[in-house]
PDB file of C-alpha atoms in Angstrom:
ATOM      1  CA  MET Y   1    -109.234 -42.991  51.795  1.00 83.00           C
ATOM      2  CA  VAL Y   2    -105.784 -44.573  51.381  1.00 87.00           C
ATOM      3  CA  LYS Y   3    -104.488 -41.470  49.618  1.00 90.00           C
ATOM      4  CA  SER Y   4    -105.769 -39.185  52.405  1.00 92.00           C
ATOM      5  CA  ALA Y   5    -104.263 -41.361  55.128  1.00 93.00           C
ATOM      6  CA  ARG Y   6    -100.898 -41.519  53.398  1.00 91.00           C
ATOM      7  CA  LYS Y   7    -100.904 -37.711  53.009  1.00 94.00           C
ATOM      8  CA  LEU Y   8    -101.410 -37.385  56.788  1.00 96.00           C
ATOM      9  CA  ILE Y   9     -98.715 -40.007  57.499  1.00 95.00           C
ATOM     10  CA  GLY Y  10     -96.084 -38.418  55.223  1.00 95.00           C
ATOM     11  CA  ALA Y  11     -93.386 -39.832  52.945  1.00 93.00           C
ATOM     12  CA  THR Y  12     -91.822 -43.188  53.868  1.00 91.00           C
ATOM     13  CA  ASN Y  13     -88.474 -41.472  54.308  1.00 92.00           C
ATOM     14  CA  PRO Y  14     -89.025 -39.054  57.210  1.00 92.00           C
ATOM     15  CA  LEU Y  15     -86.324 -36.746  55.841  1.00 93.00           C
ATOM     16  CA  GLU Y  16     -88.547 -36.250  52.776  1.00 94.00           C
ATOM     17  CA  ALA Y  17     -91.826 -35.997  54.720  1.00 95.00           C
ATOM     18  CA  GLU Y  18     -93.521 -32.608  54.904  1.00 96.00           C
ATOM     19  CA  PRO Y  19     -93.688 -30.765  58.236  1.00 97.00           C
ATOM     20  CA  GLY Y  20     -97.085 -31.319  59.825  1.00 97.00           C
ATOM     21  CA  THR Y  21     -97.218 -34.992  58.826  1.00 96.00           C
ATOM     22  CA  ILE Y  22     -96.735 -37.747  61.407  1.00 96.00           C
ATOM     23  CA  ARG Y  23     -93.398 -38.843  59.946  1.00 95.00           C
ATOM     24  CA  GLY Y  24     -92.286 -35.309  59.193  1.00 95.00           C
ATOM     25  CA  ASP Y  25     -92.783 -34.272  62.816  1.00 96.00           C
ATOM     26  CA  LEU Y  26     -92.004 -37.459  64.752  1.00 95.00           C
ATOM     27  CA  ALA Y  27     -89.733 -39.821  62.789  1.00 94.00           C
ATOM     28  CA  VAL Y  28     -86.018 -39.720  62.000  1.00 90.00           C
ATOM     29  CA  GLU Y  29     -85.184 -42.759  59.854  1.00 90.00           C
ATOM     30  CA  VAL Y  30     -86.872 -45.095  57.362  1.00 90.00           C
ATOM     31  CA  GLY Y  31     -86.552 -48.238  59.509  1.00 87.00           C
ATOM     32  CA  ARG Y  32     -88.163 -46.544  62.490  1.00 86.00           C
ATOM     33  CA  ASN Y  33     -90.613 -44.170  60.888  1.00 83.00           C
ATOM     34  CA  VAL Y  34     -93.258 -44.294  63.655  1.00 86.00           C
ATOM     35  CA  ILE Y  35     -96.276 -45.445  61.625  1.00 92.00           C
ATOM     36  CA  HIS Y  36     -97.279 -47.794  58.828  1.00 91.00           C
ATOM     37  CA  GLY Y  37     -99.735 -47.025  56.070  1.00 91.00           C
ATOM     38  CA  SER Y  38    -100.713 -49.556  53.432  1.00 92.00           C
ATOM     39  CA  ASP Y  39    -100.420 -48.452  49.806  1.00 91.00           C
ATOM     40  CA  ALA Y  40    -103.818 -49.889  48.800  1.00 94.00           C
ATOM     41  CA  VAL Y  41    -106.977 -51.322  50.366  1.00 94.00           C
ATOM     42  CA  GLU Y  42    -105.981 -54.824  49.209  1.00 95.00           C
ATOM     43  CA  SER Y  43    -102.553 -54.484  50.844  1.00 94.00           C
ATOM     44  CA  GLY Y  44    -104.197 -53.272  54.042  1.00 91.00           C
ATOM     45  CA  GLU Y  45    -106.539 -56.267  54.160  1.00 89.00           C
ATOM     46  CA  ARG Y  46    -103.604 -58.639  53.673  1.00 92.00           C
ATOM     47  CA  GLU Y  47    -101.498 -56.852  56.301  1.00 91.00           C
ATOM     48  CA  ILE Y  48    -104.328 -56.864  58.856  1.00 88.00           C
ATOM     49  CA  LYS Y  49    -104.598 -60.660  58.492  1.00 89.00           C
ATOM     50  CA  LEU Y  50    -100.815 -60.964  58.775  1.00 90.00           C
ATOM     51  CA  TRP Y  51    -100.523 -58.923  61.975  1.00 88.00           C
ATOM     52  CA  PHE Y  52    -103.869 -59.518  63.683  1.00 87.00           C
ATOM     53  CA  GLY Y  53    -104.697 -63.066  62.558  1.00 83.00           C
ATOM     54  CA  SER Y  54    -108.171 -64.301  61.783  1.00 75.00           C
ATOM     55  CA  GLU Y  55    -109.737 -62.185  64.542  1.00 76.00           C
ATOM     56  CA  GLY Y  56    -108.792 -58.977  62.745  1.00 73.00           C
ATOM     57  CA  ILE Y  57    -109.663 -55.639  64.241  1.00 77.00           C
ATOM     58  CA  VAL Y  58    -112.649 -55.444  66.568  1.00 80.00           C
ATOM     59  CA  ASP Y  59    -115.302 -52.749  66.501  1.00 81.00           C
ATOM     60  CA  TRP Y  60    -115.190 -50.615  69.617  1.00 82.00           C
ATOM     61  CA  SER Y  61    -116.940 -47.482  70.743  1.00 82.00           C
ATOM     62  CA  PRO Y  62    -115.875 -45.483  73.781  1.00 84.00           C
ATOM     63  CA  ALA Y  63    -118.449 -45.337  76.574  1.00 87.00           C
ATOM     64  CA  MET Y  64    -118.287 -41.541  76.386  1.00 87.00           C
ATOM     65  CA  LEU Y  65    -119.232 -41.446  72.696  1.00 83.00           C
ATOM     66  CA  PRO Y  66    -122.757 -40.033  73.277  1.00 83.00           C
ATOM     67  CA  TRP Y  67    -121.173 -37.174  75.221  1.00 85.00           C
ATOM     68  CA  LEU Y  68    -118.535 -36.517  72.560  1.00 82.00           C
ATOM     69  CA  ARG Y  69    -120.691 -36.590  69.440  1.00 77.00           C
ATOM     70  CA  GLU Y  70    -124.383 -36.047  68.789  1.00 75.00           C
ATOM     71  CA  MET Y  71    -125.870 -39.081  67.075  1.00 65.00           C
TER      72      MET Y  71
END
């Protein structure tokens, strides 16, 4: 999953990111490269605690979900 996400995000340096990736299409410099992607699940867990505290990320489903996707 991490590898797939990082492929979609693009290289850390936007000038090296492929067209069609988030950084390749929307970013212009390393320090402001639009999006962050952890390099491993363990890093992601640590970074979530760092940025979101003990509450972490909440589960949420849009009210329109039954209309968007058959369950």
